[in-house]
Amino acid sequence: LNIEQGSKQWLEWRLGGIGASDVAALFGLSPYKTKRDLWFEKMGLGEPEDESKSYIFQKGHDVEAELRNIFSAHIKSDLNPTCFERDVIFRASLDGYDKAIGVFEAKLVGKDVLKKASTGEIPEHHRLQIQAQLHASDADKAFWGGKLLKGKDSVVVEIGRDDKAIKDIIKESLNFRSKGNWSSIKLTK
């Protein structure tokens, strides 16, 4: 899709489907929003948080570009921010993509997350996001890049496609999308 990430058109496009970054909320694993928050957002009953005004969001955006450039140089291929839509409902805004390489997802993380990532373990909410990205882009693999806010330490982890996780994501997303009432939404925050 030819949509500039961060633009008004992109924000409207994201609201029209289930984005890869929404998936963790569907499973109750997002540290940023609940399933209820997501429902309000998608139903137009609440404003999505304007992340662009957040200091940490801006730092995360800077890290995306930095890690994408480092990884691109390492693999000798240009990764470009790209948006994908699949089956009308699924949306993914990728930090980097190359058809031959796959998906690249960059994260600004703390020391504990980076330490675990050095052993190949990434947070579950990131894993779900990447599986949704793999589904939307139809790629077979992804690379998760994590970097500390301060310092130069970073880690890249290769993540393979998990068809069972993708099947669960599809089922939960379609179920969420089809519900127009509170019967499937947890009301507590």
JSON list of C-alpha atoms in Angstrom, two decimals, residues 29-130:
[
{"chain": "A", "resi": 29, "resn": "LEU", "atom": "CA", "xyz": [-1.08, -9.29, 26.62]},
{"chain": "A", "resi": 30, "resn": "SER", "atom": "CA", "xyz": [-0.57, -5.65, 25.66]},
{"chain": "A", "resi": 31, "resn": "PRO", "atom": "CA", "xyz": [1.19, -3.47, 28.22]},
{"chain": "A", "resi": 32, "resn": "TYR", "atom": "CA", "xyz": [-0.32, -0.42, 26.48]},
{"chain": "A", "resi": 33, "resn": "LYS", "atom": "CA", "xyz": [-4.04, -1.07, 26.09]},
{"chain": "A", "resi": 34, "resn": "THR", "atom": "CA", "xyz": [-6.77, -3.50, 27.05]},
{"chain": "A", "resi": 35, "resn": "LYS", "atom": "CA", "xyz": [-9.16, -5.29, 24.73]},
{"chain": "A", "resi": 36, "resn": "ARG", "atom": "CA", "xyz": [-11.80, -2.86, 25.98]},
{"chain": "A", "resi": 37, "resn": "ASP", "atom": "CA", "xyz": [-9.62, 0.13, 25.03]},
{"chain": "A", "resi": 38, "resn": "LEU", "atom": "CA", "xyz": [-9.13, -1.36, 21.58]},
{"chain": "A", "resi": 39, "resn": "TRP", "atom": "CA", "xyz": [-12.86, -1.91, 21.16]},
{"chain": "A", "resi": 40, "resn": "PHE", "atom": "CA", "xyz": [-13.59, 1.71, 22.08]},
{"chain": "A", "resi": 41, "resn": "GLU", "atom": "CA", "xyz": [-10.91, 2.87, 19.65]},
{"chain": "A", "resi": 42, "resn": "LYS", "atom": "CA", "xyz": [-12.19, 0.76, 16.74]},
{"chain": "A", "resi": 43, "resn": "MET", "atom": "CA", "xyz": [-15.83, 1.67, 17.41]},
{"chain": "A", "resi": 44, "resn": "GLY", "atom": "CA", "xyz": [-14.95, 5.37, 17.32]},
{"chain": "A", "resi": 45, "resn": "LEU", "atom": "CA", "xyz": [-16.06, 5.83, 20.93]},
{"chain": "A", "resi": 46, "resn": "GLY", "atom": "CA", "xyz": [-12.68, 6.99, 22.12]},
{"chain": "A", "resi": 47, "resn": "GLU", "atom": "CA", "xyz": [-9.77, 8.75, 20.61]},
{"chain": "A", "resi": 48, "resn": "PRO", "atom": "CA", "xyz": [-6.68, 6.69, 19.91]},
{"chain": "A", "resi": 49, "resn": "GLU", "atom": "CA", "xyz": [-3.74, 7.93, 21.91]},
{"chain": "A", "resi": 50, "resn": "ASP", "atom": "CA", "xyz": [-1.70, 10.46, 19.95]},
{"chain": "A", "resi": 51, "resn": "GLU", "atom": "CA", "xyz": [1.62, 8.68, 20.25]},
{"chain": "A", "resi": 52, "resn": "SER", "atom": "CA", "xyz": [3.36, 11.26, 18.08]},
{"chain": "A", "resi": 53, "resn": "LYS", "atom": "CA", "xyz": [3.46, 13.71, 21.00]},
{"chain": "A", "resi": 54, "resn": "SER", "atom": "CA", "xyz": [5.15, 11.28, 23.33]},
{"chain": "A", "resi": 55, "resn": "TYR", "atom": "CA", "xyz": [8.89, 11.57, 24.01]},
{"chain": "A", "resi": 56, "resn": "ILE", "atom": "CA", "xyz": [9.33, 7.81, 24.19]},
{"chain": "A", "resi": 57, "resn": "PHE", "atom": "CA", "xyz": [7.38, 7.35, 20.94]},
{"chain": "A", "resi": 58, "resn": "GLN", "atom": "CA", "xyz": [9.74, 9.75, 19.18]},
{"chain": "A", "resi": 59, "resn": "LYS", "atom": "CA", "xyz": [12.76, 7.94, 20.60]},
{"chain": "A", "resi": 60, "resn": "GLY", "atom": "CA", "xyz": [11.27, 4.63, 19.44]},
{"chain": "A", "resi": 61, "resn": "HIS", "atom": "CA", "xyz": [10.75, 6.08, 15.96]},
{"chain": "A", "resi": 62, "resn": "ASP", "atom": "CA", "xyz": [14.38, 7.22, 15.92]},
{"chain": "A", "resi": 63, "resn": "VAL", "atom": "CA", "xyz": [15.48, 3.71, 16.94]},
{"chain": "A", "resi": 64, "resn": "GLU", "atom": "CA", "xyz": [13.44, 2.19, 14.09]},
{"chain": "A", "resi": 65, "resn": "ALA", "atom": "CA", "xyz": [15.38, 4.20, 11.53]},
{"chain": "A", "resi": 66, "resn": "GLU", "atom": "CA", "xyz": [18.73, 3.60, 13.24]},
{"chain": "A", "resi": 67, "resn": "LEU", "atom": "CA", "xyz": [18.28, -0.18, 13.55]},
{"chain": "A", "resi": 68, "resn": "ARG", "atom": "CA", "xyz": [16.80, -0.48, 10.06]},
{"chain": "A", "resi": 69, "resn": "ASN", "atom": "CA", "xyz": [19.88, 1.27, 8.63]},
{"chain": "A", "resi": 70, "resn": "ILE", "atom": "CA", "xyz": [22.31, -0.90, 10.64]},
{"chain": "A", "resi": 71, "resn": "PHE", "atom": "CA", "xyz": [20.50, -4.11, 9.69]},
{"chain": "A", "resi": 72, "resn": "SER", "atom": "CA", "xyz": [20.19, -3.05, 6.04]},
{"chain": "A", "resi": 73, "resn": "ALA", "atom": "CA", "xyz": [23.96, -2.48, 5.88]},
{"chain": "A", "resi": 74, "resn": "HIS", "atom": "CA", "xyz": [24.60, -5.85, 7.53]},
{"chain": "A", "resi": 75, "resn": "ILE", "atom": "CA", "xyz": [22.39, -7.81, 5.11]},
{"chain": "A", "resi": 76, "resn": "LYS", "atom": "CA", "xyz": [23.38, -5.63, 2.14]},
{"chain": "A", "resi": 77, "resn": "SER", "atom": "CA", "xyz": [19.77, -4.91, 1.24]},
{"chain": "A", "resi": 78, "resn": "ASP", "atom": "CA", "xyz": [17.52, -1.87, 1.58]},
{"chain": "A", "resi": 79, "resn": "LEU", "atom": "CA", "xyz": [14.69, -2.34, 4.05]},
{"chain": "A", "resi": 80, "resn": "ASN", "atom": "CA", "xyz": [11.88, 0.14, 3.63]},
{"chain": "A", "resi": 81, "resn": "PRO", "atom": "CA", "xyz": [8.95, 1.05, 5.89]},
{"chain": "A", "resi": 82, "resn": "THR", "atom": "CA", "xyz": [5.95, -0.59, 4.25]},
{"chain": "A", "resi": 83, "resn": "CYS", "atom": "CA", "xyz": [2.24, -1.06, 4.94]},
{"chain": "A", "resi": 84, "resn": "PHE", "atom": "CA", "xyz": [0.31, -4.23, 4.14]},
{"chain": "A", "resi": 85, "resn": "GLU", "atom": "CA", "xyz": [-3.39, -5.07, 4.18]},
{"chain": "A", "resi": 86, "resn": "ARG", "atom": "CA", "xyz": [-4.74, -8.60, 3.91]},
{"chain": "A", "resi": 87, "resn": "ASP", "atom": "CA", "xyz": [-8.31, -9.88, 3.67]},
{"chain": "A", "resi": 88, "resn": "VAL", "atom": "CA", "xyz": [-9.61, -6.33, 4.31]},
{"chain": "A", "resi": 89, "resn": "ILE", "atom": "CA", "xyz": [-9.33, -6.69, 8.11]},
{"chain": "A", "resi": 90, "resn": "PHE", "atom": "CA", "xyz": [-5.59, -7.23, 8.73]},
{"chain": "A", "resi": 91, "resn": "ARG", "atom": "CA", "xyz": [-3.22, -4.26, 8.71]},
{"chain": "A", "resi": 92, "resn": "ALA", "atom": "CA", "xyz": [0.50, -4.06, 9.34]},
{"chain": "A", "resi": 93, "resn": "SER", "atom": "CA", "xyz": [2.84, -1.09, 9.30]},
{"chain": "A", "resi": 94, "resn": "LEU", "atom": "CA", "xyz": [6.31, -2.54, 9.04]},
{"chain": "A", "resi": 95, "resn": "ASP", "atom": "CA", "xyz": [9.45, -0.79, 10.23]},
{"chain": "A", "resi": 96, "resn": "GLY", "atom": "CA", "xyz": [11.28, -2.47, 7.38]},
{"chain": "A", "resi": 97, "resn": "TYR", "atom": "CA", "xyz": [10.55, -4.95, 4.62]},
{"chain": "A", "resi": 98, "resn": "ASP", "atom": "CA", "xyz": [12.33, -6.65, 1.77]},
{"chain": "A", "resi": 99, "resn": "LYS", "atom": "CA", "xyz": [10.61, -9.39, -0.23]},
{"chain": "A", "resi": 100, "resn": "ALA", "atom": "CA", "xyz": [13.69, -11.64, -0.10]},
{"chain": "A", "resi": 101, "resn": "ILE", "atom": "CA", "xyz": [14.57, -10.93, 3.55]},
{"chain": "A", "resi": 102, "resn": "GLY", "atom": "CA", "xyz": [11.14, -10.55, 5.17]},
{"chain": "A", "resi": 103, "resn": "VAL", "atom": "CA", "xyz": [9.92, -8.27, 7.94]},
{"chain": "A", "resi": 104, "resn": "PHE", "atom": "CA", "xyz": [12.04, -6.10, 10.22]},
{"chain": "A", "resi": 105, "resn": "GLU", "atom": "CA", "xyz": [10.55, -4.85, 13.51]},
{"chain": "A", "resi": 106, "resn": "ALA", "atom": "CA", "xyz": [12.57, -2.46, 15.68]},
{"chain": "A", "resi": 107, "resn": "LYS", "atom": "CA", "xyz": [11.94, -1.92, 19.39]},
{"chain": "A", "resi": 108, "resn": "LEU", "atom": "CA", "xyz": [13.27, 0.44, 22.02]},
{"chain": "A", "resi": 109, "resn": "VAL", "atom": "CA", "xyz": [13.68, -1.84, 25.05]},
{"chain": "A", "resi": 110, "resn": "GLY", "atom": "CA", "xyz": [15.02, -2.05, 28.57]},
{"chain": "A", "resi": 111, "resn": "LYS", "atom": "CA", "xyz": [18.07, -3.98, 29.77]},
{"chain": "A", "resi": 112, "resn": "ASP", "atom": "CA", "xyz": [16.11, -7.06, 30.89]},
{"chain": "A", "resi": 113, "resn": "VAL", "atom": "CA", "xyz": [14.36, -7.43, 27.52]},
{"chain": "A", "resi": 114, "resn": "LEU", "atom": "CA", "xyz": [17.62, -6.97, 25.64]},
{"chain": "A", "resi": 115, "resn": "LYS", "atom": "CA", "xyz": [19.34, -9.57, 27.84]},
{"chain": "A", "resi": 116, "resn": "LYS", "atom": "CA", "xyz": [16.58, -12.14, 27.17]},
{"chain": "A", "resi": 117, "resn": "ALA", "atom": "CA", "xyz": [16.64, -11.28, 23.46]},
{"chain": "A", "resi": 118, "resn": "SER", "atom": "CA", "xyz": [20.34, -12.13, 23.37]},
{"chain": "A", "resi": 119, "resn": "THR", "atom": "CA", "xyz": [19.22, -15.73, 24.10]},
{"chain": "A", "resi": 120, "resn": "GLY", "atom": "CA", "xyz": [16.54, -15.60, 21.37]},
{"chain": "A", "resi": 121, "resn": "GLU", "atom": "CA", "xyz": [13.59, -14.79, 23.68]},
{"chain": "A", "resi": 122, "resn": "ILE", "atom": "CA", "xyz": [11.46, -11.74, 22.91]},
{"chain": "A", "resi": 123, "resn": "PRO", "atom": "CA", "xyz": [8.36, -10.47, 24.76]},
{"chain": "A", "resi": 124, "resn": "GLU", "atom": "CA", "xyz": [5.15, -12.33, 23.92]},
{"chain": "A", "resi": 125, "resn": "HIS", "atom": "CA", "xyz": [3.34, -9.16, 22.81]},
{"chain": "A", "resi": 126, "resn": "HIS", "atom": "CA", "xyz": [6.15, -8.50, 20.31]},
{"chain": "A", "resi": 127, "resn": "ARG", "atom": "CA", "xyz": [6.02, -12.12, 19.10]},
{"chain": "A", "resi": 128, "resn": "LEU", "atom": "CA", "xyz": [2.27, -11.85, 18.44]},
{"chain": "A", "resi": 129, "resn": "GLN", "atom": "CA", "xyz": [2.76, -8.54, 16.61]},
{"chain": "A", "resi": 130, "resn": "ILE", "atom": "CA", "xyz": [5.40, -10.12, 14.40]}
]
